[in-house]
mmCIF file of C-alpha atoms in Angstrom:
data_model
loop_
_atom_site.group_PDB
_atom_site.id
_atom_site.type_symbol
_atom_site.label_atom_id
_atom_site.label_comp_id
_atom_site.label_asym_id
_atom_site.label_seq_id
_atom_site.Cartn_x
_atom_site.Cartn_y
_atom_site.Cartn_z
ATOM 1 C CA MET A 259 9.945 79.437 -8.353
ATOM 2 C CA SER A 260 11.871 82.079 -10.130
ATOM 3 C CA THR A 261 11.034 85.235 -11.790
ATOM 4 C CA THR A 262 11.855 86.759 -15.017
ATOM 5 C CA ALA A 263 13.252 90.336 -15.768
ATOM 6 C CA THR A 264 9.554 91.504 -16.191
ATOM 7 C CA GLY A 265 8.578 90.008 -12.742
ATOM 8 C CA THR A 266 6.528 87.116 -14.073
ATOM 9 C CA ALA A 267 6.616 84.081 -11.912
ATOM 10 C CA ILE A 268 7.927 80.852 -13.792
ATOM 11 C CA GLU A 269 7.024 77.391 -12.589
ATOM 12 C CA PRO A 270 9.772 75.009 -12.176
ATOM 13 C CA VAL A 271 9.945 72.270 -14.927
ATOM 14 C CA ARG A 272 9.278 68.912 -13.317
ATOM 15 C CA GLU A 273 12.160 66.419 -14.217
ATOM 16 C CA LEU A 274 10.670 63.448 -16.003
ATOM 17 C CA GLY A 275 11.073 59.930 -14.679
ATOM 18 C CA SER A 276 11.118 56.778 -16.450
ATOM 19 C CA PRO A 277 8.131 55.406 -18.391
ATOM 20 C CA ARG A 278 7.141 53.000 -15.113
ATOM 21 C CA GLN A 279 7.602 55.948 -12.813
ATOM 22 C CA GLU A 280 5.502 58.162 -15.067
ATOM 23 C CA ALA A 281 2.788 55.635 -15.367
ATOM 24 C CA TRP A 282 2.905 54.825 -11.650
ATOM 25 C CA ARG A 283 2.473 58.357 -10.875
ATOM 26 C CA ARG A 284 -0.428 58.791 -13.116
ATOM 27 C CA PHE A 285 -1.992 55.536 -11.507
ATOM 28 C CA ARG A 286 -1.826 57.098 -8.138
ATOM 29 C CA ARG A 287 -3.614 60.101 -9.306
ATOM 30 C CA ASP A 288 -6.428 58.122 -10.172
ATOM 31 C CA ARG A 289 -8.649 57.406 -7.160
ATOM 32 C CA VAL A 290 -10.811 55.194 -8.811
ATOM 33 C CA ALA A 291 -8.020 53.011 -9.961
ATOM 34 C CA VAL A 292 -6.611 53.058 -6.536
ATOM 35 C CA VAL A 293 -9.736 51.964 -4.731
ATOM 36 C CA PHE A 294 -10.337 48.874 -7.236
ATOM 37 C CA LEU A 295 -6.689 48.018 -6.898
ATOM 38 C CA TRP A 296 -7.492 47.778 -2.927
ATOM 39 C CA VAL A 297 -10.408 45.636 -3.620
ATOM 40 C CA PHE A 298 -8.685 43.321 -5.890
ATOM 41 C CA ALA A 299 -6.021 43.164 -3.084
ATOM 42 C CA ALA A 300 -8.425 42.171 -0.715
ATOM 43 C CA PHE A 301 -9.940 39.387 -2.956
ATOM 44 C CA PHE A 302 -6.542 38.017 -3.446
ATOM 45 C CA ALA A 303 -5.944 38.001 0.329
ATOM 46 C CA VAL A 304 -9.150 35.901 0.543
ATOM 47 C CA ALA A 305 -7.989 33.430 -1.852
ATOM 48 C CA VAL A 306 -4.667 33.101 -0.259
ATOM 49 C CA VAL A 307 -6.321 32.458 3.268
ATOM 50 C CA ALA A 308 -8.529 29.706 1.544
ATOM 51 C CA GLN A 309 -5.419 28.155 0.180
ATOM 52 C CA LEU A 310 -3.650 28.315 3.766
ATOM 53 C CA LEU A 311 -6.726 26.791 5.276
ATOM 54 C CA GLU A 312 -6.367 23.690 3.125
ATOM 55 C CA PHE A 313 -2.768 23.100 3.917
ATOM 56 C CA ALA A 314 -3.787 23.643 7.522
ATOM 57 C CA GLN A 315 -6.532 20.783 7.224
ATOM 58 C CA GLY A 316 -4.523 18.727 5.049
ATOM 59 C CA SER A 317 -7.450 18.327 2.347
ATOM 60 C CA PRO A 318 -6.775 19.769 -1.072
ATOM 61 C CA PHE A 319 -10.790 20.142 -1.492
ATOM 62 C CA LEU A 320 -11.794 21.302 1.935
ATOM 63 C CA TYR A 321 -13.847 17.977 2.567
ATOM 64 C CA GLU A 322 -12.537 18.057 6.039
ATOM 65 C CA LEU A 323 -13.449 21.814 6.824
ATOM 66 C CA THR A 324 -16.499 21.167 8.732
ATOM 67 C CA LEU A 325 -17.816 22.427 12.064
ATOM 68 C CA LYS A 326 -17.652 18.859 13.755
ATOM 69 C CA GLU A 327 -13.925 18.794 14.868
ATOM 70 C CA GLN A 328 -14.753 22.485 16.335
ATOM 71 C CA GLY A 329 -17.203 21.087 18.930
ATOM 72 C CA TYR A 330 -20.207 22.403 16.711
ATOM 73 C CA PRO A 331 -23.329 20.087 17.374
ATOM 74 C CA VAL A 332 -23.902 17.906 14.405
ATOM 75 C CA GLU A 333 -27.606 18.783 14.813
ATOM 76 C CA GLU A 334 -26.929 22.420 14.161
ATOM 77 C CA ALA A 335 -26.381 21.784 10.474
ATOM 78 C CA ALA A 336 -28.105 23.968 8.086
ATOM 79 C CA ARG A 337 -28.483 26.454 10.676
ATOM 80 C CA PRO A 338 -28.319 30.573 10.240
ATOM 81 C CA PRO A 339 -25.290 32.561 11.112
ATOM 82 C CA SER A 340 -24.249 32.416 14.735
ATOM 83 C CA LEU A 341 -21.262 33.259 16.828
ATOM 84 C CA VAL A 342 -20.530 29.950 18.187
ATOM 85 C CA THR A 343 -17.220 29.780 16.134
ATOM 86 C CA TRP A 344 -15.812 32.280 13.396
ATOM 87 C CA GLN A 345 -16.516 29.687 11.077
ATOM 88 C CA SER A 346 -20.232 29.718 11.614
ATOM 89 C CA TRP A 347 -20.410 33.262 11.145
ATOM 90 C CA LEU A 348 -22.376 32.722 7.803
ATOM 91 C CA GLY A 349 -24.108 29.797 8.955
ATOM 92 C CA THR A 350 -23.722 26.115 7.866
ATOM 93 C CA THR A 351 -24.801 23.590 4.956
ATOM 94 C CA SER A 352 -27.167 20.935 5.372
ATOM 95 C CA ALA A 353 -23.790 18.785 5.827
ATOM 96 C CA GLY A 354 -22.610 20.978 8.431
ATOM 97 C CA LYS A 355 -20.007 22.696 6.391
ATOM 98 C CA SER A 356 -19.188 26.238 7.117
ATOM 99 C CA VAL A 357 -20.629 28.627 4.420
ATOM 100 C CA LEU A 358 -17.662 31.180 5.334
ATOM 101 C CA LEU A 359 -15.011 28.711 4.499
ATOM 102 C CA ARG A 360 -16.885 27.964 0.965
ATOM 103 C CA VAL A 361 -16.896 31.371 0.203
ATOM 104 C CA PHE A 362 -13.195 31.668 0.849
ATOM 105 C CA HIS A 363 -12.505 28.553 -1.312
ATOM 106 C CA GLY A 364 -14.960 29.866 -3.993
ATOM 107 C CA THR A 365 -12.724 32.906 -4.233
ATOM 108 C CA LYS A 366 -9.447 31.164 -4.548
ATOM 109 C CA VAL A 367 -11.386 28.926 -7.453
ATOM 110 C CA ALA A 368 -12.567 32.303 -8.771
ATOM 111 C CA PHE A 369 -8.811 33.694 -9.066
ATOM 112 C CA VAL A 370 -7.698 30.376 -10.664
ATOM 113 C CA VAL A 371 -10.403 30.213 -13.362
ATOM 114 C CA GLY A 372 -10.053 34.095 -13.921
ATOM 115 C CA THR A 373 -6.271 33.941 -14.141
ATOM 116 C CA CYS A 374 -5.631 30.901 -16.163
ATOM 117 C CA GLY A 375 -8.641 31.123 -18.159
ATOM 118 C CA ALA A 376 -7.861 34.682 -19.479
ATOM 119 C CA ALA A 377 -4.236 33.850 -19.811
ATOM 120 C CA LEU A 378 -4.981 30.967 -21.925
ATOM 121 C CA SER A 379 -7.534 33.024 -24.065
ATOM 122 C CA VAL A 380 -4.886 35.722 -24.216
ATOM 123 C CA LEU A 381 -2.244 33.568 -25.472
ATOM 124 C CA ILE A 382 -4.488 32.276 -28.119
ATOM 125 C CA GLY A 383 -5.665 35.517 -29.286
ATOM 126 C CA MET A 384 -2.535 37.360 -29.145
ATOM 127 C CA THR A 385 -0.650 34.726 -31.012
ATOM 128 C CA LEU A 386 -3.287 34.282 -33.742
ATOM 129 C CA GLY A 387 -3.709 37.986 -34.262
ATOM 130 C CA LEU A 388 -0.232 38.770 -34.419
ATOM 131 C CA VAL A 389 0.441 36.096 -36.998
ATOM 132 C CA ALA A 390 -2.306 36.742 -39.250
ATOM 133 C CA GLY A 391 -2.159 40.394 -39.209
ATOM 134 C CA PHE A 392 1.661 40.318 -39.871
ATOM 135 C CA VAL A 393 1.941 37.534 -42.461
ATOM 136 C CA GLY A 394 -1.416 38.181 -44.130
ATOM 137 C CA GLY A 395 -2.421 36.184 -47.369
ATOM 138 C CA TRP A 396 -4.121 32.605 -46.750
ATOM 139 C CA VAL A 397 -2.953 32.599 -43.229
ATOM 140 C CA ASP A 398 -4.986 35.639 -42.472
ATOM 141 C CA GLU A 399 -7.817 34.321 -44.213
ATOM 142 C CA VAL A 400 -7.982 31.173 -42.302
ATOM 143 C CA VAL A 401 -7.648 33.033 -38.983
ATOM 144 C CA VAL A 402 -10.435 35.461 -39.732
ATOM 145 C CA TYR A 403 -12.630 32.304 -40.983
ATOM 146 C CA VAL A 404 -12.116 30.553 -37.627
ATOM 147 C CA TYR A 405 -12.793 33.634 -35.509
ATOM 148 C CA SER A 406 -16.031 34.561 -37.657
ATOM 149 C CA THR A 407 -17.117 31.065 -37.405
ATOM 150 C CA ILE A 408 -16.727 31.025 -33.414
ATOM 151 C CA ALA A 409 -18.251 34.594 -33.125
ATOM 152 C CA SER A 410 -21.406 33.444 -35.017
ATOM 153 C CA ILE A 411 -22.395 30.818 -32.539
ATOM 154 C CA PRO A 412 -24.034 31.870 -29.004
ATOM 155 C CA TYR A 413 -21.378 32.296 -26.442
ATOM 156 C CA LEU A 414 -23.196 30.243 -23.692
ATOM 157 C CA LEU A 415 -24.004 27.227 -26.255
ATOM 158 C CA LEU A 416 -20.613 27.091 -27.301
ATOM 159 C CA MET A 417 -19.058 26.892 -23.985
ATOM 160 C CA LEU A 418 -21.777 24.189 -22.755
ATOM 161 C CA ALA A 419 -20.697 22.008 -25.811
ATOM 162 C CA LEU A 420 -17.233 22.529 -25.444
ATOM 163 C CA ALA A 421 -17.537 21.657 -21.788
ATOM 164 C CA PHE A 422 -19.332 18.246 -22.506
ATOM 165 C CA ILE A 423 -16.583 17.573 -25.155
ATOM 166 C CA VAL A 424 -13.720 18.403 -22.919
ATOM 167 C CA ARG A 425 -15.139 16.406 -19.806
ATOM 168 C CA GLN A 426 -15.266 13.099 -21.909
ATOM 169 C CA GLY A 427 -12.494 13.522 -24.781
ATOM 170 C CA PRO A 428 -8.904 13.118 -25.078
ATOM 171 C CA ILE A 429 -8.519 16.649 -22.996
ATOM 172 C CA ALA A 430 -9.785 14.779 -19.954
ATOM 173 C CA GLU A 431 -7.372 11.711 -20.397
ATOM 174 C CA THR A 432 -4.421 14.179 -20.975
ATOM 175 C CA TYR A 433 -5.380 15.869 -17.437
ATOM 176 C CA ARG A 434 -5.202 12.871 -15.908
ATOM 177 C CA GLY A 435 -1.669 12.121 -16.789
ATOM 178 C CA LEU A 436 -0.559 15.968 -15.500
ATOM 179 C CA PHE A 437 1.156 16.448 -12.326
ATOM 180 C CA PHE A 438 -1.297 18.810 -10.827
ATOM 181 C CA SER A 439 -4.410 16.466 -11.535
ATOM 182 C CA GLU A 440 -4.254 15.454 -7.684
ATOM 183 C CA TYR A 441 -4.858 19.185 -6.548
ATOM 184 C CA VAL A 442 -6.815 20.518 -9.407
ATOM 185 C CA SER A 443 -10.178 18.960 -10.075
ATOM 186 C CA LEU A 444 -11.283 17.758 -13.597
ATOM 187 C CA GLY A 445 -14.083 20.117 -13.471
ATOM 188 C CA LEU A 446 -11.680 23.209 -12.865
ATOM 189 C CA PHE A 447 -9.423 22.099 -15.498
ATOM 190 C CA ASN A 448 -12.068 21.866 -17.972
ATOM 191 C CA ILE A 449 -13.472 25.207 -17.087
ATOM 192 C CA VAL A 450 -10.190 26.961 -17.768
ATOM 193 C CA VAL A 451 -9.867 25.023 -21.057
ATOM 194 C CA VAL A 452 -13.111 26.083 -22.291
ATOM 195 C CA ILE A 453 -12.833 29.848 -21.558
ATOM 196 C CA GLY A 454 -9.768 29.720 -23.102
ATOM 197 C CA LEU A 455 -10.903 28.196 -26.115
ATOM 198 C CA THR A 456 -13.939 30.621 -26.585
ATOM 199 C CA SER A 457 -12.880 34.063 -25.372
ATOM 200 C CA TRP A 458 -9.736 34.873 -27.529
ATOM 201 C CA VAL A 459 -12.075 36.192 -30.407
ATOM 202 C CA THR A 460 -12.188 39.610 -29.409
ATOM 203 C CA LEU A 461 -8.392 40.127 -28.678
ATOM 204 C CA CYS A 462 -7.490 38.243 -31.963
ATOM 205 C CA ARG A 463 -9.675 40.939 -33.941
ATOM 206 C CA LEU A 464 -8.106 44.091 -32.322
ATOM 207 C CA VAL A 465 -4.352 42.814 -32.423
ATOM 208 C CA ARG A 466 -4.766 41.533 -36.013
ATOM 209 C CA ALA A 467 -6.237 45.338 -36.967
ATOM 210 C CA GLU A 468 -3.594 47.087 -34.936
ATOM 211 C CA VAL A 469 -0.588 44.682 -36.613
ATOM 212 C CA LYS A 470 -1.680 45.591 -39.895
ATOM 213 C CA LYS A 471 -1.377 49.311 -39.142
ATOM 214 C CA VAL A 472 1.843 49.058 -37.366
ATOM 215 C CA LYS A 473 3.561 46.680 -39.682
ATOM 216 C CA GLU A 474 3.705 49.749 -42.184
ATOM 217 C CA LEU A 475 5.528 52.027 -39.671
ATOM 218 C CA ASP A 476 9.015 53.194 -40.473
ATOM 219 C CA TYR A 477 10.648 51.569 -37.998
ATOM 220 C CA VAL A 478 9.242 47.960 -38.941
ATOM 221 C CA HIS A 479 10.526 48.492 -42.581
ATOM 222 C CA ALA A 480 13.921 49.676 -41.088
ATOM 223 C CA ALA A 481 14.035 46.208 -39.207
ATOM 224 C CA ARG A 482 13.250 44.353 -42.690
ATOM 225 C CA ALA A 483 16.055 46.544 -44.417
ATOM 226 C CA LEU A 484 18.538 45.188 -41.669
ATOM 227 C CA GLY A 485 17.710 41.698 -42.284
ATOM 228 C CA TYR A 486 15.688 40.686 -39.153
ATOM 229 C CA SER A 487 13.691 37.661 -39.150
ATOM 230 C CA ARG A 488 10.181 37.754 -39.162
ATOM 231 C CA THR A 489 9.765 36.100 -35.624
ATOM 232 C CA ARG A 490 12.089 38.907 -34.273
ATOM 233 C CA ILE A 491 10.306 41.781 -36.075
ATOM 234 C CA MET A 492 6.765 40.364 -34.649
ATOM 235 C CA PHE A 493 7.874 39.693 -30.878
ATOM 236 C CA VAL A 494 10.292 42.335 -30.758
ATOM 237 C CA HIS A 495 9.376 45.203 -32.546
ATOM 238 C CA ILE A 496 5.585 44.752 -33.368
ATOM 239 C CA LEU A 497 4.009 43.037 -30.045
ATOM 240 C CA PRO A 498 5.474 45.651 -27.273
ATOM 241 C CA ASN A 499 3.356 48.288 -29.397
ATOM 242 C CA VAL A 500 0.286 46.508 -29.343
ATOM 243 C CA PHE A 501 0.463 44.961 -25.835
ATOM 244 C CA HIS A 502 -1.739 47.517 -24.294
ATOM 245 C CA LEU A 503 -4.480 45.998 -26.042
ATOM 246 C CA VAL A 504 -3.460 42.454 -24.375
ATOM 247 C CA ILE A 505 -3.411 44.076 -21.013
ATOM 248 C CA ILE A 506 -6.813 45.539 -21.576
ATOM 249 C CA ASN A 507 -8.421 42.575 -22.716
ATOM 250 C CA PHE A 508 -6.980 40.194 -20.048
ATOM 251 C CA SER A 509 -8.601 42.493 -17.307
ATOM 252 C CA LEU A 510 -11.945 42.221 -19.305
ATOM 253 C CA THR A 511 -11.567 38.397 -19.683
ATOM 254 C CA PHE A 512 -10.983 37.835 -16.132
ATOM 255 C CA VAL A 513 -14.180 39.164 -15.195
ATOM 256 C CA THR A 514 -15.832 37.099 -17.909
ATOM 257 C CA ALA A 515 -14.160 33.950 -16.959
ATOM 258 C CA ILE A 516 -15.463 34.192 -13.365
ATOM 259 C CA LYS A 517 -19.022 34.868 -14.528
ATOM 260 C CA SER A 518 -18.555 31.893 -17.115
ATOM 261 C CA GLU A 519 -17.604 29.476 -14.350
ATOM 262 C CA VAL A 520 -20.479 30.397 -12.073
ATOM 263 C CA ILE A 521 -22.950 29.829 -14.892
ATOM 264 C CA LEU A 522 -21.363 26.488 -15.978
ATOM 265 C CA THR A 523 -21.181 25.071 -12.641
ATOM 266 C CA PHE A 524 -24.952 26.269 -11.879
ATOM 267 C CA LEU A 525 -25.810 24.209 -15.008
ATOM 268 C CA GLY A 526 -23.877 21.159 -13.554
ATOM 269 C CA VAL A 527 -21.167 21.052 -16.148
ATOM 270 C CA GLY A 528 -18.395 23.426 -14.269
ATOM 271 C CA VAL A 529 -16.300 22.687 -11.045
ATOM 272 C CA ASP A 530 -17.380 19.338 -9.170
ATOM 273 C CA ARG A 531 -15.063 18.371 -6.596
ATOM 274 C CA GLU A 532 -14.287 21.675 -4.649
ATOM 275 C CA PRO A 533 -16.733 24.370 -3.394
ATOM 276 C CA SER A 534 -17.039 27.369 -5.798
ATOM 277 C CA TRP A 535 -19.538 30.256 -5.969
ATOM 278 C CA GLY A 536 -21.744 28.399 -8.928
ATOM 279 C CA GLN A 537 -21.975 25.418 -6.585
ATOM 280 C CA MET A 538 -22.900 27.510 -3.625
ATOM 281 C CA ILE A 539 -25.830 29.291 -6.095
ATOM 282 C CA ALA A 540 -27.039 26.075 -7.366
ATOM 283 C CA GLY A 541 -27.185 24.492 -3.418
ATOM 284 C CA ALA A 542 -29.300 27.194 -2.448
ATOM 285 C CA LYS A 543 -31.960 25.874 -4.671
ATOM 286 C CA SER A 544 -32.447 22.589 -2.704
#
C-alpha cells in the first residue's frame, strides 16, 4: 500500500486475469455454489462406483449383484438393514438383492438420463431458437407455432403419450440397430428421447428473444458488411453471446429430467431392464 503527498493511503490495483480466471475467482467466493459443487461431485462419484461394480461383476444391468454370492442366507431376503456385509447396510429386496447397490445404480441411471436428456433438449431448443430468431419470417412463425402447441399440452400427459409412441414406434427399431443397445436398455433410451423432445420449449423461447435483440447490434451488422455467411454469423458471432442461457437451462433441465424419469418409471413406461429410483419407489408398494 502506497501513500500520496497528503498522506492518504491508496489501495493497490489488483491485476485482472483472463475471463476464465475471473469467473473461477468469483465462483470460489460463492460458498453456496462451492457446496453444491461438492454435492454434485459426490453423486457423480457414486455413479462411477456403480459403473465399476458392473464391470467387476460382468453384468451390464446388475442382475448378478445379489448377496447370495457373499454368503448371505437366501432366507434373509427382504430383510431390514444389517451389518453382515457392506452390501446389506440398507437391507435387501424380496429377491435378495442389495438395496444399497440398487441405489448406486439408480444414481448412475439418473446421471445418464439427466445429462443425455438435458443435452438433447438443449440442442433442439438452442438450434431452433437461434434459427428462428435470426432468420425470422415464415421460419420464425413455424417454430413459434410448434413450441406454442407443445406448451399448451400438459407436460406429464405429453411425456406419457410420447413414451408409448417411442416404445413401440420406429424409434424403437432404430435403437435395436445402435451399437450401445447391448448396454443401454430400451426404456432408458426412450426416457432420454422423450425428455429431449418435450423439454426444449423454454430454452427456444429465451434464445429466440435474445437473438432478435443481439442480431441488431453493431458487431453483427459489421459481420454482414464483411460478407460473412449466415451460418458463421449465427454460430460464431451470435451464439457465444447467448450461450449463458444455454448453460443455465441445461442445469435446470438436468434436474427436471431426473424427476421425469422417476415419474415415468413409477407409472410403468420408463426404465425397465435396470434398477432406477423410479423402480425402487414403485417396488416399495408391494
